[in-house]
Amino acid sequence: MKATRLTSRTARRVAAGALAGATAIALLAGCSASSGGATDSTAAGATTTVDFWGWVPGLEDLVAQYNEANPGVEVSFHRMTGDDGQKVEAAVDAGAGPDLVQLSTHDLPDYVISDRVQPITEYVGDIQDNNTESAWTSVTFGDDVYGVPQGIGPAGMMYRTDLFDKFGIAVPATWDEYLAAARAIHAADPNAYIANLSPSEIGQWMQEVQQAEGSWYGVDGDSWTVGVNDDASKLVAARWQTLLDEGLVTTEQMWTPEYWALVNSGKVATISYAAWFPSLLAENAADTSGLWRIAPLPTNAGSTNSGDSGGAAVVVLKGAADPAAAAKFAAWLNDSDETQDALITVGGLFPSTKNGLASEALMQPQPFYGDQVINEVFADAAENTPSTWVEGPNYGTAQTAVTDEFAKVVTGEQTFEQALDKAQAATIADLKSRGLSVAE
Amino acid sequence: MALAAAPTATRRRKFSAAGRPWIPYLFVAPFVVLFLVFLAAPIGVAIGNSLLSQQSSGLGFGGRELTFVGIDNYIRAFQDSDFVVSFGRVLLYGVVQVPVMMIIAGLLALLFDSALVKAKKFFQFAVFLPYAVPGVIAALLWGFLYQPSVSPIIQAFTSLGIDVNLLAPGTVLWSIANIAVWSNTGINMIILFAALQTVPREMYEAARLDGAGEARIAWSIKIPMIAPAILLTTLSSVIGTLQLFNEPQVLKTITSNISSDFTPNMAIYAASTLGKDSQYSSAMAVILGVVTLIISVVILRITNRRSMGATDGI
């Protein structure tokens, strides 16, 4: 009994000691951090600094090139990795955000509504003509422009020539042919599948919804409409439900070692995705070089539409010290003639700029794809993408709802249609909780 | 103890009599300041935040303002069936994971305390080592062992003709539990082992004279004597269970069978970063804090009553 009490008291004393130690360390760390900050800030001179966060490969070189040509401006670049994208909002709210950041255009309305970006209409008016109409629309809200478009994601279908040759099946041009091909491939080899359906990969879903002229959001007067379960989505849902129910697709999560093993094993005949995907495929499935070609995304009956999974934009954040300098750099980075080749070849972007689309760098044969000029396919797709998609305010919530529900579809707990209905309800409920008006 | 305390008290009184009554406050100040700044203030901010909501109107482009909405966020959280289910999920997980881990940690501690084990230091270090691996790294390591194409374990099972899927909807929770057991058994073993060292050796001798074997000594003396340490480790394990985040968040990247609101903490993370609703997620965080507090108090109450009953028996 006495011993017991002693033990617990000893334990408490030990804990108190440990805490005191931790306190001392925290205080020391605090001191050194603040003194370090003080010495750093004295270095800044009379030049304007622009903090820029982005993820496109090769931006470092372009930033250096700009800094050399513009002595009055110092652009400092931070490469975004991991969940840096999710830190931007907190950083802006704390007044510690960068001046310029690269964003998915799906996220832009949220930034506009929450007042975290600045309109830059007055600084970028002269580059409007260099951008495709749909790209410019994606950064325009009301009368104001909130960013400079940086690349889009037109869709194409990568396919294994060896598999289609082996089974004597024609490469599908329509979704009806696609289903027939799926059945034929699986019948010819029970280990072969037409595609992998990754429930978490929202871009693959979105490009087909957009192809079918659907949209998650719309505007009706002064209210939002939500179309997560619109007719176009239900058409796509019916297609994949059939493929899933008949066991014609695998359901690995994309980007995992498991997924790349599957792709490398030659069990998957097609991958439909955006223009930035081919270089990643070449990188992760190097052994299959020469076996892949790219065809247009299969079409729906009576339509020549293709799809797009979304693009990016460079935006000037709230609290940027010199919005004019920041916007000027963003415009140079994305729209000047001298940057187009680097953005396409090093950055792997598919341009939404007219000088980029006309660039020779874009239409180069790709050895991994049997020297096919793959961007011809994506350029056609960009031209055939309907402009029906509308970006909306709670994209993050909608996307999470959809992918969470889709996970239960591939395990057979529910159908795509039920999943879409649930995600629709969750998206509407979230909009209403923000006080936004929703027309149902 | 009472005798020892008395002189200290006198000395302290002398100090204050010397006109420096603030000295003790000076010593506790670092703790109090850090406690207020890094614990009390954030909790206060979270509670305050949870009563507000960012409201816009129409399409939302006219700006937005923070409005007081009372307990609306709390009502919304309780009506969110996925959030409520996530509590059930971690409780189910805890009911299995905590006892399994505590039993393994306890058995190992008793084993190391007995004279049976050779190379004691080496084995203790080996058991403790996983605790030194950061949780995210541990989840990444195990993540590879759970994926058929890269996992030697699953490949071994497959070659034996046994089909295992450690990331299926029904198994993924236990795959997470396995990581937690692997990571945390070591530290609990060390705490229990340290407590065992404080048990007076005379008691074992007395027990042996009374004819008790090693098993009987372990059951009737060692375990009751280290009851406070067992309580401490169990309690922190239960709290760790409720705050489950690292392992499922990492495994989420390799399986879609972990939803974004798989555990309460993941639901809070999703609401704040993906859903961008810091007010709603504050309410969810306060609920998680209160639930943790209630469960801790309940465990303390139950075990206190039990250990008191045991004392009466003696």
Tab-separated table of N, CA and C in Angstrom, chain B residues 23 68 137 168 218 229 237 273:
chain	number	residue	atom	x	y	z
B	23	ILE	N	8.861	34.591	-5.101
B	23	ILE	CA	9.842	33.606	-5.578
B	23	ILE	C	9.199	32.328	-6.121
B	68	PHE	N	-22.198	34.871	-35.135
B	68	PHE	CA	-22.366	34.000	-33.982
B	68	PHE	C	-23.544	33.068	-34.263
B	137	ILE	N	6.663	7.242	-40.447
B	137	ILE	CA	7.617	6.331	-41.084
B	137	ILE	C	7.166	4.883	-40.855
B	168	ALA	N	-8.389	-4.612	-47.174
B	168	ALA	CA	-9.812	-4.713	-47.498
B	168	ALA	C	-10.633	-3.949	-46.460
B	218	ALA	N	3.935	-13.308	-9.732
B	218	ALA	CA	3.619	-12.315	-10.756
B	218	ALA	C	2.178	-11.856	-10.621
B	229	ALA	N	1.120	2.071	-12.547
B	229	ALA	CA	1.807	2.189	-13.831
B	229	ALA	C	0.954	1.602	-14.951
B	237	SER	N	-2.762	5.058	-23.596
B	237	SER	CA	-3.054	4.292	-24.809
B	237	SER	C	-4.469	4.575	-25.307
B	273	THR	N	-9.091	21.335	-43.614
B	273	THR	CA	-8.220	21.594	-44.756
B	273	THR	C	-8.922	21.389	-46.090
